[in-house]
Structures are given as structure tokens and as C-alpha cells.
Coordinates of C-alpha atoms and ligand atoms in Angstrom, one line a residue:
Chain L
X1 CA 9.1 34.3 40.4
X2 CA 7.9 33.3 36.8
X3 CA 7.5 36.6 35.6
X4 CA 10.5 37.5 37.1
X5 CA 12.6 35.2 35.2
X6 CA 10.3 36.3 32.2
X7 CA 11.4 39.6 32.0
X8 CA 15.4 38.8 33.1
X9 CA 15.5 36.5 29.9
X10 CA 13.8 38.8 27.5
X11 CA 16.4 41.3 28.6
X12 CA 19.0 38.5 27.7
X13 CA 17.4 37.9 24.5
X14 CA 17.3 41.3 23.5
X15 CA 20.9 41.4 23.6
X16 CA 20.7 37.9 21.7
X17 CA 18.8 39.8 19.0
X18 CA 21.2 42.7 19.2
X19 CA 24.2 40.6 18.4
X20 CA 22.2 38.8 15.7
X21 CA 21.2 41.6 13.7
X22 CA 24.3 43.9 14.0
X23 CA 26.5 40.8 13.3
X24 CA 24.5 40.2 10.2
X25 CA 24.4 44.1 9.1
X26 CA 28.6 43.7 9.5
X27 CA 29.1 40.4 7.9
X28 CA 26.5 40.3 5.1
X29 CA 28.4 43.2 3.1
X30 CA 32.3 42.3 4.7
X31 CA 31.3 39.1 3.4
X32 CA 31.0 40.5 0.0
X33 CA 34.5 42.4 -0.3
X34 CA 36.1 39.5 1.1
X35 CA 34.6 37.4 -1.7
X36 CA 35.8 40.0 -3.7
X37 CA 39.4 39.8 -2.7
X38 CA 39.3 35.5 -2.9
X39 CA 38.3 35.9 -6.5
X40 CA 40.7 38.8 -7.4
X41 CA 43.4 38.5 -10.0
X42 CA 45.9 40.6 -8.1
X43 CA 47.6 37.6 -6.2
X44 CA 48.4 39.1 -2.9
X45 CA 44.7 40.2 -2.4
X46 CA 43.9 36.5 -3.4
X47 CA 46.0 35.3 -1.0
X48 CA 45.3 37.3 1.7
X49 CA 41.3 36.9 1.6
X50 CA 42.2 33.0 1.1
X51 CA 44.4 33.0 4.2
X52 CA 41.9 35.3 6.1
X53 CA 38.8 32.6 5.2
X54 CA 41.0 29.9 6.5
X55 CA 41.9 31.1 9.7
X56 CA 38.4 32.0 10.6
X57 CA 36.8 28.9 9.2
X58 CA 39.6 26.7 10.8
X59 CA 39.5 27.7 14.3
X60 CA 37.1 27.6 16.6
X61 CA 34.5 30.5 17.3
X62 CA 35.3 31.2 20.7
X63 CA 38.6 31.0 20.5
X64 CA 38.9 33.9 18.1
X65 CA 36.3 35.8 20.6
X66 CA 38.9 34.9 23.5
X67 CA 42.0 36.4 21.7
X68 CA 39.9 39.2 20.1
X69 CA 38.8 39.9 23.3
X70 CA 42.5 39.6 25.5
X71 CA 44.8 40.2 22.9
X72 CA 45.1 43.6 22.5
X73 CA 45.4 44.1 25.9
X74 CA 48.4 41.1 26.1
X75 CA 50.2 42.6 23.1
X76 CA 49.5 46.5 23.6
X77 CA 49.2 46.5 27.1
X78 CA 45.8 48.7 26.8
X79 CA 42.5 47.6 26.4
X80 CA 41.5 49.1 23.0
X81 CA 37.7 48.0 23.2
X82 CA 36.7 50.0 25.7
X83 CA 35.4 49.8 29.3
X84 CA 32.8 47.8 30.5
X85 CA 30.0 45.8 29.4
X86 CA 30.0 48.2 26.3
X87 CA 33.5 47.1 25.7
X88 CA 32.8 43.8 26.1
X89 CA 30.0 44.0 23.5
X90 CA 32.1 45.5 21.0
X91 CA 34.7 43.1 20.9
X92 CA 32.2 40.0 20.9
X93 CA 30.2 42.6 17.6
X94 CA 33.7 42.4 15.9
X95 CA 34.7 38.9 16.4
X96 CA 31.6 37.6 15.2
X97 CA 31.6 40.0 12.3
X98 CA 34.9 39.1 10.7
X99 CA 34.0 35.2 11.3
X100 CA 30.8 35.1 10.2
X101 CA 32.0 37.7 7.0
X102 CA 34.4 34.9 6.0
X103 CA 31.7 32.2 6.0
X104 CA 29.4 33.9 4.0
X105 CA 32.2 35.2 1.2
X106 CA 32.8 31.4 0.6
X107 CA 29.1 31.4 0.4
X108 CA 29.0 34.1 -1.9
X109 CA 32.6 32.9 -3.9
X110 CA 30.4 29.7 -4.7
X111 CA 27.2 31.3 -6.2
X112 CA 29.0 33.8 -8.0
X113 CA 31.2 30.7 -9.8
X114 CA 28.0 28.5 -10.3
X115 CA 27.0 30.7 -12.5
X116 CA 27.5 29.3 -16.1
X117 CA 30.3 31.1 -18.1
X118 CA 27.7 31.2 -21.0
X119 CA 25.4 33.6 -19.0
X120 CA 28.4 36.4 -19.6
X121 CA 29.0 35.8 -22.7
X122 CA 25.4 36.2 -23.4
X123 CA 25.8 39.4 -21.8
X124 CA 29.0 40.3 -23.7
X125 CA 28.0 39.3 -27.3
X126 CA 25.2 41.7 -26.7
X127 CA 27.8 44.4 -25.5
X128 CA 26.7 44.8 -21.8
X129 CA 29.5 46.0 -19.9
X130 CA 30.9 44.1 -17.2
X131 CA 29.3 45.7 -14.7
X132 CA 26.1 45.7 -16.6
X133 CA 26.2 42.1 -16.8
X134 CA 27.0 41.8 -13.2
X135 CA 24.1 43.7 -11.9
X136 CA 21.5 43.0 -14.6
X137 CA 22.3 39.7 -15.5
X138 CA 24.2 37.2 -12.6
X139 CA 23.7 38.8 -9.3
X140 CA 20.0 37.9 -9.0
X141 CA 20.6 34.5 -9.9
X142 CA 23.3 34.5 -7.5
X143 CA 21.4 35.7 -4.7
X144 CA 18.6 32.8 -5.7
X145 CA 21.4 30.1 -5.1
X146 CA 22.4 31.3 -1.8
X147 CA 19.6 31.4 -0.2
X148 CA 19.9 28.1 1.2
X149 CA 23.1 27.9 2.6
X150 CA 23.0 31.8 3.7
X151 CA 19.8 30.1 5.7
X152 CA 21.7 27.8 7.2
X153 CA 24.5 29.9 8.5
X154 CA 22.0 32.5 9.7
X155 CA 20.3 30.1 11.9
X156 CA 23.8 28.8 13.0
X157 CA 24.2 32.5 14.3
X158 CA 21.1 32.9 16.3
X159 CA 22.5 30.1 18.1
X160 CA 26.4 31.3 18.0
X161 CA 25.4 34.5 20.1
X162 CA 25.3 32.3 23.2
X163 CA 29.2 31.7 22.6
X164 CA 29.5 36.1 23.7
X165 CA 29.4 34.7 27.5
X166 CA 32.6 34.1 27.6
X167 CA 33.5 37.1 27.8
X168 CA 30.3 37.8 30.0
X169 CA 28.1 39.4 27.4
X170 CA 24.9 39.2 29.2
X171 CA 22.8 37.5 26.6
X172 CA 20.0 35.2 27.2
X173 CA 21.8 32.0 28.0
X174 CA 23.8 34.1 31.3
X175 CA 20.5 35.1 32.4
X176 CA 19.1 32.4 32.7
X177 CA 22.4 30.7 34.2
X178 CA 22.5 33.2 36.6
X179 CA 19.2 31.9 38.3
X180 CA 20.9 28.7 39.2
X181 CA 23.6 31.1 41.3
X182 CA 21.3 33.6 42.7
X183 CA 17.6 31.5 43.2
X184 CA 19.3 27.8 43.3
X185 CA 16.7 26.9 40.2
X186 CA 17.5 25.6 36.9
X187 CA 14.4 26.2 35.0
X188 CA 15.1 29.4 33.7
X189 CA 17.9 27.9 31.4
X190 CA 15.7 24.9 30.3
X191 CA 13.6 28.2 29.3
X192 CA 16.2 29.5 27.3
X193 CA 15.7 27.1 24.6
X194 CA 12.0 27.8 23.9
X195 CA 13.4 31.6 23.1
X196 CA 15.7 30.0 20.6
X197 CA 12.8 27.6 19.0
X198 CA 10.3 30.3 18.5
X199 CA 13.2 32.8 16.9
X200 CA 14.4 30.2 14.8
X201 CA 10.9 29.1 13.8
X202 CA 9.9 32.7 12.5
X203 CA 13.2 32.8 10.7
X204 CA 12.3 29.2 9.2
X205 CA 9.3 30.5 7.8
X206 CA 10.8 34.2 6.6
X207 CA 13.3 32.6 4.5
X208 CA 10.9 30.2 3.3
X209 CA 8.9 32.6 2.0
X210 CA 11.9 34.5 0.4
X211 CA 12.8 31.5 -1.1
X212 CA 8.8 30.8 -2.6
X213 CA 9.7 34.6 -4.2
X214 CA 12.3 33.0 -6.0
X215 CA 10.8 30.2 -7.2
X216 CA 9.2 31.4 -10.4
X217 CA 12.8 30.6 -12.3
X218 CA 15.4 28.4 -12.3
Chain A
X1 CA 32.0 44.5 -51.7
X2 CA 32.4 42.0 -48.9
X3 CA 30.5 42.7 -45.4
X4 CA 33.3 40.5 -43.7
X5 CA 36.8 39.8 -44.6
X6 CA 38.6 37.2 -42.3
X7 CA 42.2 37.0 -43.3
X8 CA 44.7 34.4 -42.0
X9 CA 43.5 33.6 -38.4
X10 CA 45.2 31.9 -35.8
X11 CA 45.0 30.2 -32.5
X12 CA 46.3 28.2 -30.4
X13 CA 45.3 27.2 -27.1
X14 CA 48.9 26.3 -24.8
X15 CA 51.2 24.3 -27.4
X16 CA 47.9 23.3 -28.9
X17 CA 46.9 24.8 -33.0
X18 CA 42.9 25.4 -33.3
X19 CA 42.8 27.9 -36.1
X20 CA 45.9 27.8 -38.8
X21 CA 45.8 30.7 -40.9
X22 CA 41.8 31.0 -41.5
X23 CA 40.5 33.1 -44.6
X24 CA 37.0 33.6 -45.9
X25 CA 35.1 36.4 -47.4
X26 CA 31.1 37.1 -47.1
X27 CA 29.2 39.6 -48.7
X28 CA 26.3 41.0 -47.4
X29 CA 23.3 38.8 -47.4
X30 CA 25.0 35.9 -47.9
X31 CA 24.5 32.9 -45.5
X32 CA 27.5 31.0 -44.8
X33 CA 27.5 27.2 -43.1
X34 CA 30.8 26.0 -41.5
X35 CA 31.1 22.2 -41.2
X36 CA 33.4 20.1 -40.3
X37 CA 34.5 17.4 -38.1
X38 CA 34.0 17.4 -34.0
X39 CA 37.0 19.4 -32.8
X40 CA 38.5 21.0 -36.0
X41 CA 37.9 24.6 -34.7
X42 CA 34.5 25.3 -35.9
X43 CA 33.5 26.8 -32.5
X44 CA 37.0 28.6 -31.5
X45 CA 36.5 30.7 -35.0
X46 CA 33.1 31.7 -34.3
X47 CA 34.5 32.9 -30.8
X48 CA 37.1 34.7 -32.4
X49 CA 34.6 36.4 -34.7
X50 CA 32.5 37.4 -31.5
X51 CA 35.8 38.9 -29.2
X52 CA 35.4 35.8 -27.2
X53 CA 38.4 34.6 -27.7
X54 CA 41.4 36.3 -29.1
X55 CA 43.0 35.2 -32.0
X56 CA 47.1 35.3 -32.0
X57 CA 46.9 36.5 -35.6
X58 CA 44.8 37.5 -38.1
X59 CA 43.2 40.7 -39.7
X60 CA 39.3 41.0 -39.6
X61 CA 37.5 43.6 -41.6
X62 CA 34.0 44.6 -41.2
X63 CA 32.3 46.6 -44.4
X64 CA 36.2 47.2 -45.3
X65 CA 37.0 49.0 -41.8
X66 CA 39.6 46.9 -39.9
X67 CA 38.1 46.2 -36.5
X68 CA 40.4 43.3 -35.6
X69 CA 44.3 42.9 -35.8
X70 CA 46.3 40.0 -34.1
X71 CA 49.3 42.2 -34.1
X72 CA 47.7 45.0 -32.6
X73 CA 44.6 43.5 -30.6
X74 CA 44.4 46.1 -28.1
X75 CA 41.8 48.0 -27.6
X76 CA 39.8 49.6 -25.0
X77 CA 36.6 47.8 -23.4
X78 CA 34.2 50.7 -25.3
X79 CA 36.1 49.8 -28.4
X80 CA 35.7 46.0 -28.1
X81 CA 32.2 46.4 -27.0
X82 CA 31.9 48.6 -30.0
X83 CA 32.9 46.0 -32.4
X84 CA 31.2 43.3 -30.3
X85 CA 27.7 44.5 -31.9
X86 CA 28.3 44.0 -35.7
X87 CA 27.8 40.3 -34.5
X88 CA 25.4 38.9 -33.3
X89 CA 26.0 35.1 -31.5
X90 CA 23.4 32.2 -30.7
X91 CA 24.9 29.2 -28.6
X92 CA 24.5 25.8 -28.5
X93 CA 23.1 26.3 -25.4
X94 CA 20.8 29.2 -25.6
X95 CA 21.8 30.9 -23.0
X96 CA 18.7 32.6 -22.2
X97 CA 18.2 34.6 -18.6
X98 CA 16.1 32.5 -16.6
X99 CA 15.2 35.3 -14.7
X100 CA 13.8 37.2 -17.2
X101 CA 10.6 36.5 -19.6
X102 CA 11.0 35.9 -23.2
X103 CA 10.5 39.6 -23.8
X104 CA 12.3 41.2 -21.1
X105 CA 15.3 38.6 -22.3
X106 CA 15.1 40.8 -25.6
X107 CA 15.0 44.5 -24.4
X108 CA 17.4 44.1 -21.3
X109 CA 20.8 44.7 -23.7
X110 CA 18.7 47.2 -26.1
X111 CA 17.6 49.1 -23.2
X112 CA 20.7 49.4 -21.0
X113 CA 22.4 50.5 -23.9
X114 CA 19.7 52.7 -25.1
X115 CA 19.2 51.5 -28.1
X116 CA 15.6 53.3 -28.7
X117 CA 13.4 54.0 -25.6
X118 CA 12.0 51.5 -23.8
X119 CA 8.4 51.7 -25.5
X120 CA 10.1 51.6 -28.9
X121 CA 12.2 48.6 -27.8
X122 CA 9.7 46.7 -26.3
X123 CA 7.2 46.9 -29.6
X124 CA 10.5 45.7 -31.7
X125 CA 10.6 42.7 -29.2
X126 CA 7.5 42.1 -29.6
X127 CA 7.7 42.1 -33.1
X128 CA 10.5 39.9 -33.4
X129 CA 8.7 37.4 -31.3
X130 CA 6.3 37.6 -33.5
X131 CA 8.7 36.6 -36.4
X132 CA 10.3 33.7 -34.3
X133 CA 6.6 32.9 -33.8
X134 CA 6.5 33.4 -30.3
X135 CA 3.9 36.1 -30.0
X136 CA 2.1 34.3 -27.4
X137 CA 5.4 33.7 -25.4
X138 CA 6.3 36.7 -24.1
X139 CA 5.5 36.7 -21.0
X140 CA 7.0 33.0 -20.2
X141 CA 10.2 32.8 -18.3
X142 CA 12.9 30.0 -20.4
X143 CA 12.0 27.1 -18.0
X144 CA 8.6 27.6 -19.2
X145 CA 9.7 27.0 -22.8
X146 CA 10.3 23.9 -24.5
X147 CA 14.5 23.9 -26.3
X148 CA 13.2 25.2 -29.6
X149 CA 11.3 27.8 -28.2
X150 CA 14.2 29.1 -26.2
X151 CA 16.6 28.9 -29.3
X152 CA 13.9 30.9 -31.0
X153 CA 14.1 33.9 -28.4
X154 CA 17.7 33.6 -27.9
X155 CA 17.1 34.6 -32.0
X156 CA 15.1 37.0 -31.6
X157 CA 17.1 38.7 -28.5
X158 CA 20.0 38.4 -31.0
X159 CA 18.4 40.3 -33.7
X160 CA 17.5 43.3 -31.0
X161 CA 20.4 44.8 -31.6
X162 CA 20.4 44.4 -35.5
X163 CA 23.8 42.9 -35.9
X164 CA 25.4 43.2 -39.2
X165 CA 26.0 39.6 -39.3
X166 CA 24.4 36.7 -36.8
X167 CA 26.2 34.0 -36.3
X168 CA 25.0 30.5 -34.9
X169 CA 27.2 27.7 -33.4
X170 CA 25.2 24.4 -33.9
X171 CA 21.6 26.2 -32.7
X172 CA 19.8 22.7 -33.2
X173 CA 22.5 20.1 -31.8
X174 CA 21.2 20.3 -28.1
X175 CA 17.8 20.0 -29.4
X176 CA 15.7 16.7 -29.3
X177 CA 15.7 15.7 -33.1
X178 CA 11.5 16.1 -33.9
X179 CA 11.7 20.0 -33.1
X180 CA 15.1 21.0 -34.8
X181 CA 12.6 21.7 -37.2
X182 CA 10.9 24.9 -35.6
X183 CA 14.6 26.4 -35.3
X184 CA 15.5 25.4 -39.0
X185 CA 12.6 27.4 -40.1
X186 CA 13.5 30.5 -38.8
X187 CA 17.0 30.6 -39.8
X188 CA 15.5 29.6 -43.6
X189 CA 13.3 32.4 -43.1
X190 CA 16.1 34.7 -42.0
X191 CA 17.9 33.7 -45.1
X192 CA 15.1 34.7 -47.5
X193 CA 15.2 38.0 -46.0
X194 CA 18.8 38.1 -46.9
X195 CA 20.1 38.6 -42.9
X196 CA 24.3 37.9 -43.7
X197 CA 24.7 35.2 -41.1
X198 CA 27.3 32.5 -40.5
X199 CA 26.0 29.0 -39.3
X200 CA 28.3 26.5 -37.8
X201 CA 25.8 23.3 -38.3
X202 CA 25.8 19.2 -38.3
X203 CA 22.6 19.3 -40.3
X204 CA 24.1 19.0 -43.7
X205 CA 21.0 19.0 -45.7
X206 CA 20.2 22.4 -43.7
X207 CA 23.1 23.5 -44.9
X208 CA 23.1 22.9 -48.4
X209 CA 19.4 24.2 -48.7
X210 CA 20.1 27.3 -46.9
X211 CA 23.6 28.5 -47.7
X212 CA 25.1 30.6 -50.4
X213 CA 28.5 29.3 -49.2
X214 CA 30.1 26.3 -47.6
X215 CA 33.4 26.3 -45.8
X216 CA 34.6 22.8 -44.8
X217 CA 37.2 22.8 -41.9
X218 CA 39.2 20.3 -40.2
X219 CA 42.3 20.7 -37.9
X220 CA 42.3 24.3 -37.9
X221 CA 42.2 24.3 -41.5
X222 CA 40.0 25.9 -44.0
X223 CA 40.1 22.5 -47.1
X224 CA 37.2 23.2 -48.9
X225 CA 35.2 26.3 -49.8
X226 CA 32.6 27.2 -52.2
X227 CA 29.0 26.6 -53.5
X228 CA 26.7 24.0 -51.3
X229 CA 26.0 22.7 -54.6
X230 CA 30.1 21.9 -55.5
X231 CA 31.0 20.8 -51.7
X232 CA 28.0 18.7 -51.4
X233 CA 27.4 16.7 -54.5
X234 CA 31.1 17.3 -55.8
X235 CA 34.0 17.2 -53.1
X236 CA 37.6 17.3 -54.5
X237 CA 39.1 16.1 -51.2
X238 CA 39.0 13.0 -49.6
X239 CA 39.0 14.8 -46.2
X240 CA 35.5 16.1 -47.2
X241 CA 34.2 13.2 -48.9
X242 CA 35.3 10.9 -45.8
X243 CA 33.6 13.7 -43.7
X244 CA 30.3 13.4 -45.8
X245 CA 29.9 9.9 -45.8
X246 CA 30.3 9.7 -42.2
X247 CA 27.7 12.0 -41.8
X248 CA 25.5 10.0 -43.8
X249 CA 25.8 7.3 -41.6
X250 CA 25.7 8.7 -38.3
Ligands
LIG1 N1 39.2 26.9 -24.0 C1 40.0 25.9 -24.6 N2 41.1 25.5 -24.0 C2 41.9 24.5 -24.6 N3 41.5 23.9 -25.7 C3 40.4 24.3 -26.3 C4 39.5 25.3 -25.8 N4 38.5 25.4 -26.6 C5 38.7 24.5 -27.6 N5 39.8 23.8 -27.4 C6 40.3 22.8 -28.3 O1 40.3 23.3 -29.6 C7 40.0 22.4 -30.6 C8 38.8 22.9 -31.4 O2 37.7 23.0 -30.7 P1 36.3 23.6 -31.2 O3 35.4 23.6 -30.1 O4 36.6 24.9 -31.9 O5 35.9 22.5 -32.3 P2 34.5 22.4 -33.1 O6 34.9 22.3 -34.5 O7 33.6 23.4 -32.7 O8 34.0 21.0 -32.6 P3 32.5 20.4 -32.3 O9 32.0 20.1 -33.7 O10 32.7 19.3 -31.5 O11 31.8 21.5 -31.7 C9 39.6 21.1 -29.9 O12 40.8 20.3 -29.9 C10 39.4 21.6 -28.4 O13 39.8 20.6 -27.5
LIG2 MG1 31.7 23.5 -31.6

């Protein structure tokens, strides 16, 4: 029985890690042209990102997954993510994608305007481009400053993946849910957590040791 | 002739007047101090010198060629970059890269904009180091350096790409008093090896020791100009002589 439920919940996690990494390989950059758009002097792309950043931020995850997931369907009468658990999959990928992008862009918003006004005009009197001083100059100390909340949020995810069974993604959390249906045990999900610990502990000490690389200036 | 002509500047920020019809001259290697009270526009000139702000009105000539013209500021971003690099500008606050050693603060603008190659622009970093008296710095990053030695680099990175005229707003003013000195030095030394700069300062006796040429502004407002030796030991207005004595006391 042990290994049994073993191997079911590394199945589930794998699809845990799944939606963690391809969330991440969405969001990270989406994140970035979003952050783009809220700092924009054309007003309508300001608004827009702004309004965007809002709604995600000020509703709940799963409810966004919920009406990512049925909506099409209730408005176009078609289901336009496909059939199945591949389907299912996508839409959860794309729900958590455009949430989690508009978490990080405020992320992003606020390490790109911690950075001192003087720092550019360093850059300028010295007649660096604005691109030159962008890429030479801020984004490094940028990416220094966000480290920690970018941390944060990234451990938030590993544990947000669990929200995809509502829509019966078959991630870790199902599986081991399922053992209470089918072997009337509830182990299994207690079981569940310990996969969580040990991924988040690696994280902890990944992005702990990023952050040492950083360390030599402030 | 005159290295820099500033003729009837202007600027206002919203309904507020900074600069009211600013004019000065310098020839090349003079040294020019600007002093005056807290708020009378001292900084908002030298940023409209530097293209960082943009003055409403006002002709600026460098060696005789017009480079700035309030009527007809517009130019394109290779131009103002252009005209950006006949100055040269040290802040208050140093503004150093943190993420970058003393030496790789002073070739990152020389070599993206390929001044020399990057062997040649190292060696003229290393040299000016040298000359700020940093040669044994140049491999520390600003939070290893003490204020004066990153107002020293901030120098010397200003001097990498051999402005016609460096200009300094207050360099010692968020410096702890005992090593204003250090910073003092260098500019003096600059001055003996007649480098045209313009020096915004609070240290009066700096000022009359180092400049050829003292303007004395307050409210936007050029009052007094002339020889250190005229503003200094004989003021015609009360404006400056008010100014002076306050500084004595403060
Ligand atoms: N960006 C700005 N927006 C609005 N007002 C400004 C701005 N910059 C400066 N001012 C105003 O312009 C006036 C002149 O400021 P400036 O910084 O040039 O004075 P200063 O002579 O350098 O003073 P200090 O000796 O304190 O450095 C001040 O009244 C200041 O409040
Ligand atoms: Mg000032």
C-alpha cells in the first residue's frame, strides 16, 4: 500500500512541478510587459495594465480559474480550451499565468521606481542612452531588490497549484484525496504536505543562495 | 574667447521663477564658484547646463557654437546626448554604481560609447584613480568606500570622458566635515592644471582660494559677479554682504 500511494503522489506532484515551472516561465516575462504598460506614459496603456493588476490582485485565485475555466463555454457556447485533462490543464496554465504575471509586474513596478532618480542621471550626464542606462546601469540593481518579494510570491505558487483541483487537475493534493474515496485512508493527504515542505525547503535555500550572490553591493 | 557663454536663462518650475534671465561668460581654464543662498537656483542652473532640466529661455554657447536655444530646444536624443558630453556633472550625492568597482564605475560610459578600446580605457581609469589618489581602490565597490573616497571616483569617472567643462554641485556638503578636505584637494589640484570647471559650493574660503570667478545668486538672480578677491573682501550689495556674514556664523 505504501509504495503504492508513493508513486500515485509523485505522479500528482509532477503535475504540481509542471504547473509551477510553466506558470513561472509565463508569468516571470508577462509580468514584465505588464509592468511596462503600468509605468507607460501613453494613458490608456496605463490604465489598462492598472485595471488588469487590480482585477487579478483583487479577486480571488480560484475564482478567476472558475470563470477562466467555464466562461468561454457560457458566453461562446464552445469550449475553447480543449478536451480533456489536457484542456483542463491549459486553462488552469493560463489562469495562473495572467494572475501570477500581474503580481510580479507590481513587483517589478516597485524595484524599477526604488531606484534613485540620481542613478539616471549619472547615466545621462555621461551620455548613456536610455537603454544603455537601463540595461547597464538599473536593471541589476533592480533584480537585487526583488529578490525578496519575487521569493515570497514564488513560494506562494508552489502552494497555489493545489487551487488547479477545482477544475480536477490531477495534482498532488487530488491524489492523495482520492485515497480517502477509493482505500477509505487519509494518510496519503497528511503525506501531501511533506512533498510541499521538502520543495519549498530546496527553494528556501536556492534563493538564498542567489540572494548571498548579491550580497557583495548595496 | 569664452569656452561658455550662458545668456539670459530662465526657469520656472509651475507658477514658480528659479532662474530670471541668467548670464555669465567663462573662458577656458577658468574655475568658476556659484554661491548663494539655500534655494536661490544654484542647483536648477547647473541642471540646465547639464540637459537635466530644460530652461524656458536662454541661449548657451559652447566654444562659440550654439548648442542650447530656449526658443528652439528641440533636438534629437543623439543630439542632446551629443552636447551632454562637453559637461561633465558631480552631485551632491555621488551617485556612484554600487554594482560596479571604482574602476569599472569609470570605463562603463567610456566603453559603451567606445570612447578608446577597452584596454586603453581601462589604463586612463586607472590613471585617473591614480590622480584622485585612489590607486589602491580600484577594485572596491562604493559601499566599501568611505564619502570622500566616493566623491573622488565619481571625479575621476567624470573626467573619463574629458568634458570641456566639469561642473560640481556642492561635492563636499554631504560629507562629514574632517574629510571635505580630501575632495577640496582634488578640485585645487584640478584647478592648477587649469580643467574649466564650475563649482556650486558653501565652502566660501574654497571658493575664494580656488576660483578665478565668483557669481553670487539669489532668487534666480545673478547680483554679484567678479573676482573672489572683489566679492569676498569687497561686496557692493547688501544681499551679498548679508549672505557672507551669515555664512560666517553658521
Ligand atoms: N523639480 C522641482 N520642482 C519644483 N520646484 C523645484 C524643483 N527643483 C527646484 N525647485 C525649486 O527651485 C528653487 C531653487 O532650487 P535650487 O535647488 O536650484 O536651489 P539651490 O540654490 O541649489 O539651493 P541649495 O543651496 O539649497 O542647494 C527652490 O525654490 C526649489 O524649491
Ligand atoms: Mg542646490
Amino acid at each position: 500500500m505504501f509504495q503504492e500511494v508513493i508513486i500515485e503522489l509523485t505522479v500528482g506532484f509532477g503535475k504540481t512541478l509542471e504547473l509551477f515551472v510553466l506558470t513561472l516561465i509565463g508569468s516571470v516575462p508577462l509580468g514584465l510587459v505588464i509592468a511596462f504598460g503600468s509605468m507607460s506614459k501613453i494613458k490608456v496603456l496605463k490604465f489598462i495594465s492598472r485595471f488588469f493588476v487590480w482585477v487579478m490582485r483583487g479577486t480571488p485565485l480560484m475564482l478567476q480559474l472558475i470563470i477562466v475555466y467555464y466562461g468561454p463555454g457560457l458566453i461562446l457556447n464552445q469550449n475553447i480550451w480543449g478536451m480533456g485533462s489536457n484542456g483542463r490543464l491549459i486553462a488552469v496554465l493560463f489562469a495562473f499565468i495572467i494572475n501570477y504575471a500581474a503580481y510580479f509586474s507590481e513587483i517589478y513596478r516597485g524595484g524599477i521606481e526604488s531606484i534613485s532618480e540620481g542613478q539616471y542621471e549619472a547615466g545621462q550626464v555621461l551620455g548613456l542612452t536610455k537603454k544603455q542606462i537601463f540595461t547597464n546601469i538599473v536593471l541589476l540593481q533592480v533584480v537585487k531588490r526583488i529578490i525578496p518579494p519575487m521569493s515570497n510570491e514564488i513560494i506562494t505558487l508552489v502552494k497555489d497549484t493545489s487551487l488547479a483541483r477545482v477544475i480536477a487537475v490531477y495534482e498532488v493534493i487530488w491524489m492523495g484525496q482520492a485515497f480517502i474515496k477509493s482505500a477509505g485512508i487519509i494518510w496519503p493527504l497528511f503525506m501531501t504536505g511533506a512533498y510541499y515542505l521538502i520543495f519549498t525547503g530546496i527553494l528556501t535555500i536556492i534563493i538564498g543562495k542567489i540572494e548571498e550572490k548579491f550580497e557583495y553591493f548595496n | 574667447m569664452s569656452i561658455l557663454e550662458v545668456k539670459n536663462f530662465n526657469k520656472s518650475f509651475g507658477d514658480v521663477e528659479v532662474l530670471r534671465g541668467i548670464d555669465f561668460e567663462l573662458k577656458k581654464g577658468e574655475v568658476l564658484a556659484i554661491i548663494g543662498p539655500s534655494g536661490g537656483g544654484k542647483t536648477t542652473l547647473l541642471r540646465c547646463i547639464n540637459f537635466l532640466e530644460r530652461a524656458e529661455e536662454g541661449i548657451m554657447k559652447v566654444k562659440g557654437k550654439v548648442i542650447f536655444d530656449g526658443k528652439n530646444s528641440r533636438m534629437t536624443e543623439a543630439e542632446l546626448r551629443q552636447n551632454r558630453l562637453h559637461f561633465g556633472l558631480v552631485f551632491q550625492q555621488f551617485n556612484l554604481f554600487p554594482q560596479y568597482t571604482a574602476v569599472q564605475n569609470i570605463v562603463l560610459a567610456p566603453n559603451l560609447l567606445k570612447k578608446a578600446d577597452k584596454k586603453t580605457n581601462k589604463k586612463n581609469a586607472l590613471r585617473l584613480l591614480k590622480r584622485v589618489g585612489l590607486a589602491d581602490k580600484a577594485d572596491n565597490y562604493p559601499c566599501e568606500l568611505s564619502g570622500g573616497q566616493q566623491q573622488r571616483v565619481a571625479i575621476a569617472r567624470a573626467l573619463a570622458m574629458n568634458p570641456d567643462i566639469l561642473c560640481f554641485d556642492e561635492p563636499t556638503s554631504s560629507l562629514d566635515p574632517e574629510i571635505t578636505g580630501e575632495v577640496l584637494r582634488v578640485i585645487k589640484q584640478l584647478a592648477d592644471e587649469n580643467t574649466t570647471m564650475i563649482i556650486v559650493t558653501h565652502e566660501m574660503g574654497f571658493a575664494k582660494e580656488v576660483a578665478d570667478k565668483v557669481i553670487f545668486i539669489d532668487e534666480g538672480k545673478i547680483v554679484e559677479q567678479g573676482d573672489p578677491k572683489v566679492i569676498f573682501d569687497n561686496p557692493n550689495t547688501d544681499r551679498l554682504k548679508n549672505f557672507l556674514g551669515s555664512m560666517l556664523r553658521a
